[in-house]
Amino acid sequence: MILKYWTKNKRLSYLSLDNELWGVLPSGTLHYLFPFAAELQIDESRTEELKNELRKRAWAQITEYLAKSEHSEYQCRNYLYKQQYHVSIIEQCIGICKDKHYIDDRRFATLYISALLERGKSRRAILQKLSEHRIPREICDELIQELDEPEQNLGKLIEQISALLHKYRDEEPRKAKEKIFASLYRKGFDLDMINEAWREIHQ
């Protein structure tokens, strides 16, 4: 197999095997293993040695990434992809993380939905955000149903309307109402809920 490596920056180097990019390793590691050439033929054992170095580095990076905060499987896969790792290394790391429950899309979605509901986001906006993480729709619907508290959400919506009323305080009342309803509808709130919150404020 033909090994090639070239400098990414002062500290790191790209590495390819038979003209297929496999990832990035510290330049010092590559220079130590192959001090005399940046392109050469290597046997199976040296190839596996390099792949093991890449796997170790990828594993260290993904576990550090997950230690900082909860991430979806989609985010983790993208993170490793951006680090230029070969797909086989990415899938191996993701598989181990899932087996060890370091990655759990249901747990991620539960935390994410709770945070978005706390911020007063609409159901439609939440589903859109979760779709960006490739969370299955059935999991999203189930969790929103479990976590959604209508009274609390109505209170959050009333707070948003109150803030918008202040923003449009100099507008003619009918015009202010139109702008507020349009703003909330664009955020994904349905008209029935907006009307209910509006009535609560103006009763």
mmCIF file with all atom_site columns, C-alpha atoms in Angstrom:
data_model
loop_
_atom_site.group_PDB
_atom_site.id
_atom_site.type_symbol
_atom_site.label_atom_id
_atom_site.label_alt_id
_atom_site.label_comp_id
_atom_site.label_asym_id
_atom_site.label_entity_id
_atom_site.label_seq_id
_atom_site.pdbx_PDB_ins_code
_atom_site.Cartn_x
_atom_site.Cartn_y
_atom_site.Cartn_z
_atom_site.occupancy
_atom_site.B_iso_or_equiv
_atom_site.pdbx_formal_charge
_atom_site.auth_seq_id
_atom_site.auth_comp_id
_atom_site.auth_asym_id
_atom_site.auth_atom_id
_atom_site.pdbx_PDB_model_num
ATOM 1   C CA . MET A 1 1   ? 0.000   0.000  0.000  1.00 0.00 ? 1   MET A CA 1
ATOM 2   C CA . ILE A 1 2   ? 1.239   3.503  -0.866 1.00 0.00 ? 2   ILE A CA 1
ATOM 3   C CA . LEU A 1 3   ? 1.476   5.886  2.083  1.00 0.00 ? 3   LEU A CA 1
ATOM 4   C CA . LYS A 1 4   ? 1.580   9.621  1.469  1.00 0.00 ? 4   LYS A CA 1
ATOM 5   C CA . TYR A 1 5   ? 1.526   12.372 4.039  1.00 0.00 ? 5   TYR A CA 1
ATOM 6   C CA . TRP A 1 6   ? 1.756   16.115 3.736  1.00 0.00 ? 6   TRP A CA 1
ATOM 7   C CA . THR A 1 7   ? 1.656   19.049 6.097  1.00 0.00 ? 7   THR A CA 1
ATOM 8   C CA . LYS A 1 8   ? -1.661  20.509 7.196  1.00 0.00 ? 8   LYS A CA 1
ATOM 9   C CA . ASN A 1 9   ? 0.013   22.967 9.560  1.00 0.00 ? 9   ASN A CA 1
ATOM 10  C CA . LYS A 1 10  ? 3.167   23.025 11.693 1.00 0.00 ? 10  LYS A CA 1
ATOM 11  C CA . ARG A 1 11  ? 1.808   20.374 14.037 1.00 0.00 ? 11  ARG A CA 1
ATOM 12  C CA . LEU A 1 12  ? -0.418  18.116 11.920 1.00 0.00 ? 12  LEU A CA 1
ATOM 13  C CA . SER A 1 13  ? -0.199  16.203 8.646  1.00 0.00 ? 13  SER A CA 1
ATOM 14  C CA . TYR A 1 14  ? -2.756  14.655 6.316  1.00 0.00 ? 14  TYR A CA 1
ATOM 15  C CA . LEU A 1 15  ? -2.295  10.994 5.562  1.00 0.00 ? 15  LEU A CA 1
ATOM 16  C CA . SER A 1 16  ? -3.517  8.929  2.599  1.00 0.00 ? 16  SER A CA 1
ATOM 17  C CA . LEU A 1 17  ? -3.307  5.239  1.785  1.00 0.00 ? 17  LEU A CA 1
ATOM 18  C CA . ASP A 1 18  ? -3.462  4.312  -1.899 1.00 0.00 ? 18  ASP A CA 1
ATOM 19  C CA . ASN A 1 19  ? -4.576  7.883  -2.637 1.00 0.00 ? 19  ASN A CA 1
ATOM 20  C CA . GLU A 1 20  ? -7.525  7.677  -0.221 1.00 0.00 ? 20  GLU A CA 1
ATOM 21  C CA . LEU A 1 21  ? -7.524  10.186 2.633  1.00 0.00 ? 21  LEU A CA 1
ATOM 22  C CA . TRP A 1 22  ? -7.639  8.461  6.028  1.00 0.00 ? 22  TRP A CA 1
ATOM 23  C CA . GLY A 1 23  ? -7.199  11.338 8.432  1.00 0.00 ? 23  GLY A CA 1
ATOM 24  C CA . VAL A 1 24  ? -4.781  13.607 10.218 1.00 0.00 ? 24  VAL A CA 1
ATOM 25  C CA . LEU A 1 25  ? -2.009  12.681 12.634 1.00 0.00 ? 25  LEU A CA 1
ATOM 26  C CA . PRO A 1 26  ? 0.594   14.708 14.537 1.00 0.00 ? 26  PRO A CA 1
ATOM 27  C CA . SER A 1 27  ? 3.502   15.363 12.207 1.00 0.00 ? 27  SER A CA 1
ATOM 28  C CA . GLY A 1 28  ? 5.901   14.185 14.899 1.00 0.00 ? 28  GLY A CA 1
ATOM 29  C CA . THR A 1 29  ? 4.220   10.757 14.980 1.00 0.00 ? 29  THR A CA 1
ATOM 30  C CA . LEU A 1 30  ? 4.544   10.326 11.214 1.00 0.00 ? 30  LEU A CA 1
ATOM 31  C CA . HIS A 1 31  ? 8.123   11.563 11.154 1.00 0.00 ? 31  HIS A CA 1
ATOM 32  C CA . TYR A 1 32  ? 8.982   9.136  13.940 1.00 0.00 ? 32  TYR A CA 1
ATOM 33  C CA . LEU A 1 33  ? 7.362   6.177  12.172 1.00 0.00 ? 33  LEU A CA 1
ATOM 34  C CA . PHE A 1 34  ? 8.589   7.127  8.682  1.00 0.00 ? 34  PHE A CA 1
ATOM 35  C CA . PRO A 1 35  ? 11.551  9.493  9.059  1.00 0.00 ? 35  PRO A CA 1
ATOM 36  C CA . PHE A 1 36  ? 13.002  9.233  5.567  1.00 0.00 ? 36  PHE A CA 1
ATOM 37  C CA . ALA A 1 37  ? 10.131  9.741  3.127  1.00 0.00 ? 37  ALA A CA 1
ATOM 38  C CA . ALA A 1 38  ? 6.712   11.361 2.781  1.00 0.00 ? 38  ALA A CA 1
ATOM 39  C CA . GLU A 1 39  ? 5.672   8.798  0.145  1.00 0.00 ? 39  GLU A CA 1
ATOM 40  C CA . LEU A 1 40  ? 6.543   5.121  0.283  1.00 0.00 ? 40  LEU A CA 1
ATOM 41  C CA . GLN A 1 41  ? 5.297   1.563  -0.031 1.00 0.00 ? 41  GLN A CA 1
ATOM 42  C CA . ILE A 1 42  ? 4.342   -0.003 3.308  1.00 0.00 ? 42  ILE A CA 1
ATOM 43  C CA . ASP A 1 43  ? 3.327   -3.533 4.200  1.00 0.00 ? 43  ASP A CA 1
ATOM 44  C CA . GLU A 1 44  ? 0.128   -4.703 5.885  1.00 0.00 ? 44  GLU A CA 1
ATOM 45  C CA . SER A 1 45  ? 1.478   -4.536 9.425  1.00 0.00 ? 45  SER A CA 1
ATOM 46  C CA . ARG A 1 46  ? 2.671   -0.927 9.041  1.00 0.00 ? 46  ARG A CA 1
ATOM 47  C CA . THR A 1 47  ? -0.656  -0.027 7.416  1.00 0.00 ? 47  THR A CA 1
ATOM 48  C CA . GLU A 1 48  ? -2.545  -1.446 10.390 1.00 0.00 ? 48  GLU A CA 1
ATOM 49  C CA . GLU A 1 49  ? -0.208  0.385  12.754 1.00 0.00 ? 49  GLU A CA 1
ATOM 50  C CA . LEU A 1 50  ? -1.123  3.681  11.087 1.00 0.00 ? 50  LEU A CA 1
ATOM 51  C CA . LYS A 1 51  ? -4.836  2.898  11.118 1.00 0.00 ? 51  LYS A CA 1
ATOM 52  C CA . ASN A 1 52  ? -4.616  2.121  14.824 1.00 0.00 ? 52  ASN A CA 1
ATOM 53  C CA . GLU A 1 53  ? -2.981  5.495  15.444 1.00 0.00 ? 53  GLU A CA 1
ATOM 54  C CA . LEU A 1 54  ? -5.833  7.154  13.559 1.00 0.00 ? 54  LEU A CA 1
ATOM 55  C CA . ARG A 1 55  ? -8.466  5.189  15.489 1.00 0.00 ? 55  ARG A CA 1
ATOM 56  C CA . LYS A 1 56  ? -6.884  6.174  18.809 1.00 0.00 ? 56  LYS A CA 1
ATOM 57  C CA . ARG A 1 57  ? -6.799  9.840  17.834 1.00 0.00 ? 57  ARG A CA 1
ATOM 58  C CA . ALA A 1 58  ? -10.385 9.784  16.526 1.00 0.00 ? 58  ALA A CA 1
ATOM 59  C CA . TRP A 1 59  ? -11.580 8.083  19.714 1.00 0.00 ? 59  TRP A CA 1
ATOM 60  C CA . ALA A 1 60  ? -9.808  10.632 21.899 1.00 0.00 ? 60  ALA A CA 1
ATOM 61  C CA . GLN A 1 61  ? -11.364 13.474 19.932 1.00 0.00 ? 61  GLN A CA 1
ATOM 62  C CA . ILE A 1 62  ? -14.932 12.174 19.911 1.00 0.00 ? 62  ILE A CA 1
ATOM 63  C CA . THR A 1 63  ? -14.925 11.339 23.624 1.00 0.00 ? 63  THR A CA 1
ATOM 64  C CA . GLU A 1 64  ? -13.571 14.787 24.442 1.00 0.00 ? 64  GLU A CA 1
ATOM 65  C CA . TYR A 1 65  ? -16.279 16.310 22.220 1.00 0.00 ? 65  TYR A CA 1
ATOM 66  C CA . LEU A 1 66  ? -18.993 14.346 24.043 1.00 0.00 ? 66  LEU A CA 1
ATOM 67  C CA . ALA A 1 67  ? -17.546 15.126 27.457 1.00 0.00 ? 67  ALA A CA 1
ATOM 68  C CA . LYS A 1 68  ? -18.175 18.829 26.888 1.00 0.00 ? 68  LYS A CA 1
ATOM 69  C CA . SER A 1 69  ? -21.914 18.457 26.217 1.00 0.00 ? 69  SER A CA 1
ATOM 70  C CA . GLU A 1 70  ? -24.607 16.127 24.912 1.00 0.00 ? 70  GLU A CA 1
ATOM 71  C CA . HIS A 1 71  ? -24.527 15.696 21.123 1.00 0.00 ? 71  HIS A CA 1
ATOM 72  C CA . SER A 1 72  ? -26.668 13.881 18.595 1.00 0.00 ? 72  SER A CA 1
ATOM 73  C CA . GLU A 1 73  ? -25.346 11.032 16.476 1.00 0.00 ? 73  GLU A CA 1
ATOM 74  C CA . TYR A 1 74  ? -25.603 13.328 13.453 1.00 0.00 ? 74  TYR A CA 1
ATOM 75  C CA . GLN A 1 75  ? -23.476 16.006 15.155 1.00 0.00 ? 75  GLN A CA 1
ATOM 76  C CA . CYS A 1 76  ? -20.851 13.449 16.188 1.00 0.00 ? 76  CYS A CA 1
ATOM 77  C CA . ARG A 1 77  ? -20.610 11.949 12.721 1.00 0.00 ? 77  ARG A CA 1
ATOM 78  C CA . ASN A 1 78  ? -20.240 15.414 11.202 1.00 0.00 ? 78  ASN A CA 1
ATOM 79  C CA . TYR A 1 79  ? -17.596 16.329 13.773 1.00 0.00 ? 79  TYR A CA 1
ATOM 80  C CA . LEU A 1 80  ? -15.432 13.339 12.842 1.00 0.00 ? 80  LEU A CA 1
ATOM 81  C CA . TYR A 1 81  ? -16.060 13.916 9.140  1.00 0.00 ? 81  TYR A CA 1
ATOM 82  C CA . LYS A 1 82  ? -14.732 17.466 9.480  1.00 0.00 ? 82  LYS A CA 1
ATOM 83  C CA . GLN A 1 83  ? -11.599 16.021 11.092 1.00 0.00 ? 83  GLN A CA 1
ATOM 84  C CA . GLN A 1 84  ? -11.001 14.229 7.756  1.00 0.00 ? 84  GLN A CA 1
ATOM 85  C CA . TYR A 1 85  ? -11.272 10.661 9.092  1.00 0.00 ? 85  TYR A CA 1
ATOM 86  C CA . HIS A 1 86  ? -12.012 7.744  6.799  1.00 0.00 ? 86  HIS A CA 1
ATOM 87  C CA . VAL A 1 87  ? -15.635 6.587  6.913  1.00 0.00 ? 87  VAL A CA 1
ATOM 88  C CA . SER A 1 88  ? -14.646 3.212  8.410  1.00 0.00 ? 88  SER A CA 1
ATOM 89  C CA . ILE A 1 89  ? -13.013 4.952  11.390 1.00 0.00 ? 89  ILE A CA 1
ATOM 90  C CA . ILE A 1 90  ? -15.993 7.278  11.804 1.00 0.00 ? 90  ILE A CA 1
ATOM 91  C CA . GLU A 1 91  ? -18.498 4.424  11.809 1.00 0.00 ? 91  GLU A CA 1
ATOM 92  C CA . GLN A 1 92  ? -16.397 2.386  14.227 1.00 0.00 ? 92  GLN A CA 1
ATOM 93  C CA . CYS A 1 93  ? -16.194 5.299  16.686 1.00 0.00 ? 93  CYS A CA 1
ATOM 94  C CA . ILE A 1 94  ? -19.919 6.053  16.389 1.00 0.00 ? 94  ILE A CA 1
ATOM 95  C CA . GLY A 1 95  ? -20.783 2.385  16.890 1.00 0.00 ? 95  GLY A CA 1
ATOM 96  C CA . ILE A 1 96  ? -18.692 2.097  20.066 1.00 0.00 ? 96  ILE A CA 1
ATOM 97  C CA . CYS A 1 97  ? -20.134 5.359  21.426 1.00 0.00 ? 97  CYS A CA 1
ATOM 98  C CA . LYS A 1 98  ? -23.664 4.082  20.880 1.00 0.00 ? 98  LYS A CA 1
ATOM 99  C CA . ASP A 1 99  ? -22.855 0.718  22.480 1.00 0.00 ? 99  ASP A CA 1
ATOM 100 C CA . LYS A 1 100 ? -21.467 2.520  25.533 1.00 0.00 ? 100 LYS A CA 1
ATOM 101 C CA . HIS A 1 101 ? -24.432 4.952  25.532 1.00 0.00 ? 101 HIS A CA 1
ATOM 102 C CA . TYR A 1 102 ? -22.133 7.914  25.103 1.00 0.00 ? 102 TYR A CA 1
ATOM 103 C CA . ILE A 1 103 ? -24.412 8.781  22.166 1.00 0.00 ? 103 ILE A CA 1
ATOM 104 C CA . ASP A 1 104 ? -28.148 8.431  22.690 1.00 0.00 ? 104 ASP A CA 1
ATOM 105 C CA . ASP A 1 105 ? -30.427 10.363 20.331 1.00 0.00 ? 105 ASP A CA 1
ATOM 106 C CA . ARG A 1 106 ? -33.465 9.875  22.569 1.00 0.00 ? 106 ARG A CA 1
ATOM 107 C CA . ARG A 1 107 ? -31.589 11.333 25.556 1.00 0.00 ? 107 ARG A CA 1
ATOM 108 C CA . PHE A 1 108 ? -30.269 14.159 23.376 1.00 0.00 ? 108 PHE A CA 1
ATOM 109 C CA . ALA A 1 109 ? -33.770 14.917 22.063 1.00 0.00 ? 109 ALA A CA 1
ATOM 110 C CA . THR A 1 110 ? -35.241 14.929 25.585 1.00 0.00 ? 110 THR A CA 1
ATOM 111 C CA . LEU A 1 111 ? -32.721 17.525 26.775 1.00 0.00 ? 111 LEU A CA 1
ATOM 112 C CA . TYR A 1 112 ? -32.994 19.548 23.577 1.00 0.00 ? 112 TYR A CA 1
ATOM 113 C CA . ILE A 1 113 ? -36.805 19.652 23.619 1.00 0.00 ? 113 ILE A CA 1
ATOM 114 C CA . SER A 1 114 ? -36.856 20.654 27.294 1.00 0.00 ? 114 SER A CA 1
ATOM 115 C CA . ALA A 1 115 ? -34.447 23.523 26.603 1.00 0.00 ? 115 ALA A CA 1
ATOM 116 C CA . LEU A 1 116 ? -36.444 24.733 23.599 1.00 0.00 ? 116 LEU A CA 1
ATOM 117 C CA . LEU A 1 117 ? -39.749 24.549 25.468 1.00 0.00 ? 117 LEU A CA 1
ATOM 118 C CA . GLU A 1 118 ? -38.184 26.516 28.316 1.00 0.00 ? 118 GLU A CA 1
ATOM 119 C CA . ARG A 1 119 ? -37.260 29.197 25.791 1.00 0.00 ? 119 ARG A CA 1
ATOM 120 C CA . GLY A 1 120 ? -40.853 29.343 24.585 1.00 0.00 ? 120 GLY A CA 1
ATOM 121 C CA . LYS A 1 121 ? -40.283 27.721 21.197 1.00 0.00 ? 121 LYS A CA 1
ATOM 122 C CA . SER A 1 122 ? -43.282 26.423 19.278 1.00 0.00 ? 122 SER A CA 1
ATOM 123 C CA . ARG A 1 123 ? -43.901 22.758 18.477 1.00 0.00 ? 123 ARG A CA 1
ATOM 124 C CA . ARG A 1 124 ? -43.261 23.415 14.794 1.00 0.00 ? 124 ARG A CA 1
ATOM 125 C CA . ALA A 1 125 ? -39.980 25.198 15.527 1.00 0.00 ? 125 ALA A CA 1
ATOM 126 C CA . ILE A 1 126 ? -38.871 22.343 17.806 1.00 0.00 ? 126 ILE A CA 1
ATOM 127 C CA . LEU A 1 127 ? -39.653 19.705 15.171 1.00 0.00 ? 127 LEU A CA 1
ATOM 128 C CA . GLN A 1 128 ? -37.689 21.717 12.617 1.00 0.00 ? 128 GLN A CA 1
ATOM 129 C CA . LYS A 1 129 ? -34.681 21.933 14.936 1.00 0.00 ? 129 LYS A CA 1
ATOM 130 C CA . LEU A 1 130 ? -34.796 18.201 15.672 1.00 0.00 ? 130 LEU A CA 1
ATOM 131 C CA . SER A 1 131 ? -35.098 17.331 11.979 1.00 0.00 ? 131 SER A CA 1
ATOM 132 C CA . GLU A 1 132 ? -31.771 19.111 11.473 1.00 0.00 ? 132 GLU A CA 1
ATOM 133 C CA . HIS A 1 133 ? -30.253 16.510 13.813 1.00 0.00 ? 133 HIS A CA 1
ATOM 134 C CA . ARG A 1 134 ? -31.917 13.644 11.887 1.00 0.00 ? 134 ARG A CA 1
ATOM 135 C CA . ILE A 1 135 ? -33.938 12.606 14.960 1.00 0.00 ? 135 ILE A CA 1
ATOM 136 C CA . PRO A 1 136 ? -36.781 10.272 13.809 1.00 0.00 ? 136 PRO A CA 1
ATOM 137 C CA . ARG A 1 137 ? -40.159 12.049 13.711 1.00 0.00 ? 137 ARG A CA 1
ATOM 138 C CA . GLU A 1 138 ? -41.861 9.395  15.849 1.00 0.00 ? 138 GLU A CA 1
ATOM 139 C CA . ILE A 1 139 ? -39.350 9.976  18.675 1.00 0.00 ? 139 ILE A CA 1
ATOM 140 C CA . CYS A 1 140 ? -39.837 13.755 18.395 1.00 0.00 ? 140 CYS A CA 1
ATOM 141 C CA . ASP A 1 141 ? -43.642 13.522 18.519 1.00 0.00 ? 141 ASP A CA 1
ATOM 142 C CA . GLU A 1 142 ? -43.566 11.142 21.470 1.00 0.00 ? 142 GLU A CA 1
ATOM 143 C CA . LEU A 1 143 ? -41.153 13.240 23.507 1.00 0.00 ? 143 LEU A CA 1
ATOM 144 C CA . ILE A 1 144 ? -42.907 16.526 22.792 1.00 0.00 ? 144 ILE A CA 1
ATOM 145 C CA . GLN A 1 145 ? -46.162 14.918 23.916 1.00 0.00 ? 145 GLN A CA 1
ATOM 146 C CA . GLU A 1 146 ? -44.485 13.773 27.150 1.00 0.00 ? 146 GLU A CA 1
ATOM 147 C CA . LEU A 1 147 ? -42.650 17.024 27.897 1.00 0.00 ? 147 LEU A CA 1
ATOM 148 C CA . ASP A 1 148 ? -45.096 19.613 26.618 1.00 0.00 ? 148 ASP A CA 1
ATOM 149 C CA . GLU A 1 149 ? -47.038 21.348 29.404 1.00 0.00 ? 149 GLU A CA 1
ATOM 150 C CA . PRO A 1 150 ? -49.847 23.452 27.860 1.00 0.00 ? 150 PRO A CA 1
ATOM 151 C CA . GLU A 1 151 ? -50.247 25.803 30.826 1.00 0.00 ? 151 GLU A CA 1
ATOM 152 C CA . GLN A 1 152 ? -46.533 26.504 31.028 1.00 0.00 ? 152 GLN A CA 1
ATOM 153 C CA . ASN A 1 153 ? -46.333 27.037 27.255 1.00 0.00 ? 153 ASN A CA 1
ATOM 154 C CA . LEU A 1 154 ? -49.315 29.387 27.363 1.00 0.00 ? 154 LEU A CA 1
ATOM 155 C CA . GLY A 1 155 ? -47.512 31.398 30.030 1.00 0.00 ? 155 GLY A CA 1
ATOM 156 C CA . LYS A 1 156 ? -44.376 31.615 27.856 1.00 0.00 ? 156 LYS A CA 1
ATOM 157 C CA . LEU A 1 157 ? -46.479 32.767 24.907 1.00 0.00 ? 157 LEU A CA 1
ATOM 158 C CA . ILE A 1 158 ? -48.178 35.416 27.040 1.00 0.00 ? 158 ILE A CA 1
ATOM 159 C CA . GLU A 1 159 ? -44.706 36.683 28.020 1.00 0.00 ? 159 GLU A CA 1
ATOM 160 C CA . GLN A 1 160 ? -43.749 36.941 24.349 1.00 0.00 ? 160 GLN A CA 1
ATOM 161 C CA . ILE A 1 161 ? -46.956 38.805 23.486 1.00 0.00 ? 161 ILE A CA 1
ATOM 162 C CA . SER A 1 162 ? -46.377 41.219 26.365 1.00 0.00 ? 162 SER A CA 1
ATOM 163 C CA . ALA A 1 163 ? -42.865 41.927 25.102 1.00 0.00 ? 163 ALA A CA 1
ATOM 164 C CA . LEU A 1 164 ? -44.162 42.494 21.570 1.00 0.00 ? 164 LEU A CA 1
ATOM 165 C CA . LEU A 1 165 ? -46.910 44.784 22.840 1.00 0.00 ? 165 LEU A CA 1
ATOM 166 C CA . HIS A 1 166 ? -44.208 46.898 24.419 1.00 0.00 ? 166 HIS A CA 1
ATOM 167 C CA . LYS A 1 167 ? -42.195 46.819 21.184 1.00 0.00 ? 167 LYS A CA 1
ATOM 168 C CA . TYR A 1 168 ? -45.173 47.997 19.128 1.00 0.00 ? 168 TYR A CA 1
ATOM 169 C CA . ARG A 1 169 ? -46.601 50.327 21.783 1.00 0.00 ? 169 ARG A CA 1
ATOM 170 C CA . ASP A 1 170 ? -46.499 53.290 19.421 1.00 0.00 ? 170 ASP A CA 1
ATOM 171 C CA . GLU A 1 171 ? -48.440 51.467 16.703 1.00 0.00 ? 171 GLU A CA 1
ATOM 172 C CA . GLU A 1 172 ? -52.191 51.782 16.190 1.00 0.00 ? 172 GLU A CA 1
ATOM 173 C CA . PRO A 1 173 ? -53.738 48.846 18.208 1.00 0.00 ? 173 PRO A CA 1
ATOM 174 C CA . ARG A 1 174 ? -55.099 46.949 15.194 1.00 0.00 ? 174 ARG A CA 1
ATOM 175 C CA . LYS A 1 175 ? -51.776 47.247 13.371 1.00 0.00 ? 175 LYS A CA 1
ATOM 176 C CA . ALA A 1 176 ? -49.838 46.174 16.475 1.00 0.00 ? 176 ALA A CA 1
ATOM 177 C CA . LYS A 1 177 ? -52.033 43.079 16.811 1.00 0.00 ? 177 LYS A CA 1
ATOM 178 C CA . GLU A 1 178 ? -51.452 42.144 13.167 1.00 0.00 ? 178 GLU A CA 1
ATOM 179 C CA . LYS A 1 179 ? -47.687 42.429 13.563 1.00 0.00 ? 179 LYS A CA 1
ATOM 180 C CA . ILE A 1 180 ? -47.678 40.422 16.799 1.00 0.00 ? 180 ILE A CA 1
ATOM 181 C CA . PHE A 1 181 ? -49.794 37.606 15.343 1.00 0.00 ? 181 PHE A CA 1
ATOM 182 C CA . ALA A 1 182 ? -47.660 37.534 12.187 1.00 0.00 ? 182 ALA A CA 1
ATOM 183 C CA . SER A 1 183 ? -44.438 37.417 14.215 1.00 0.00 ? 183 SER A CA 1
ATOM 184 C CA . LEU A 1 184 ? -45.615 34.545 16.415 1.00 0.00 ? 184 LEU A CA 1
ATOM 185 C CA . TYR A 1 185 ? -47.085 32.619 13.499 1.00 0.00 ? 185 TYR A CA 1
ATOM 186 C CA . ARG A 1 186 ? -43.742 32.813 11.687 1.00 0.00 ? 186 ARG A CA 1
ATOM 187 C CA . LYS A 1 187 ? -42.126 31.331 14.795 1.00 0.00 ? 187 LYS A CA 1
ATOM 188 C CA . GLY A 1 188 ? -44.390 28.299 14.447 1.00 0.00 ? 188 GLY A CA 1
ATOM 189 C CA . PHE A 1 189 ? -47.184 28.973 16.947 1.00 0.00 ? 189 PHE A CA 1
ATOM 190 C CA . ASP A 1 190 ? -50.646 28.018 15.725 1.00 0.00 ? 190 ASP A CA 1
ATOM 191 C CA . LEU A 1 191 ? -53.316 30.707 15.576 1.00 0.00 ? 191 LEU A CA 1
ATOM 192 C CA . ASP A 1 192 ? -55.588 29.063 18.155 1.00 0.00 ? 192 ASP A CA 1
ATOM 193 C CA . MET A 1 193 ? -52.840 29.201 20.785 1.00 0.00 ? 193 MET A CA 1
ATOM 194 C CA . ILE A 1 194 ? -51.927 32.785 19.872 1.00 0.00 ? 194 ILE A CA 1
ATOM 195 C CA . ASN A 1 195 ? -55.588 33.797 20.160 1.00 0.00 ? 195 ASN A CA 1
ATOM 196 C CA . GLU A 1 196 ? -55.904 32.088 23.533 1.00 0.00 ? 196 GLU A CA 1
ATOM 197 C CA . ALA A 1 197 ? -52.836 33.908 24.885 1.00 0.00 ? 197 ALA A CA 1
ATOM 198 C CA . TRP A 1 198 ? -54.103 37.190 23.438 1.00 0.00 ? 198 TRP A CA 1
ATOM 199 C CA . ARG A 1 199 ? -57.464 36.743 25.178 1.00 0.00 ? 199 ARG A CA 1
ATOM 200 C CA . GLU A 1 200 ? -55.705 35.992 28.475 1.00 0.00 ? 200 GLU A CA 1
ATOM 201 C CA . ILE A 1 201 ? -53.919 39.337 28.277 1.00 0.00 ? 201 ILE A CA 1
ATOM 202 C CA . HIS A 1 202 ? -56.950 41.348 27.174 1.00 0.00 ? 202 HIS A CA 1
ATOM 203 C CA . GLN A 1 203 ? -59.714 39.772 29.213 1.00 0.00 ? 203 GLN A CA 1
#
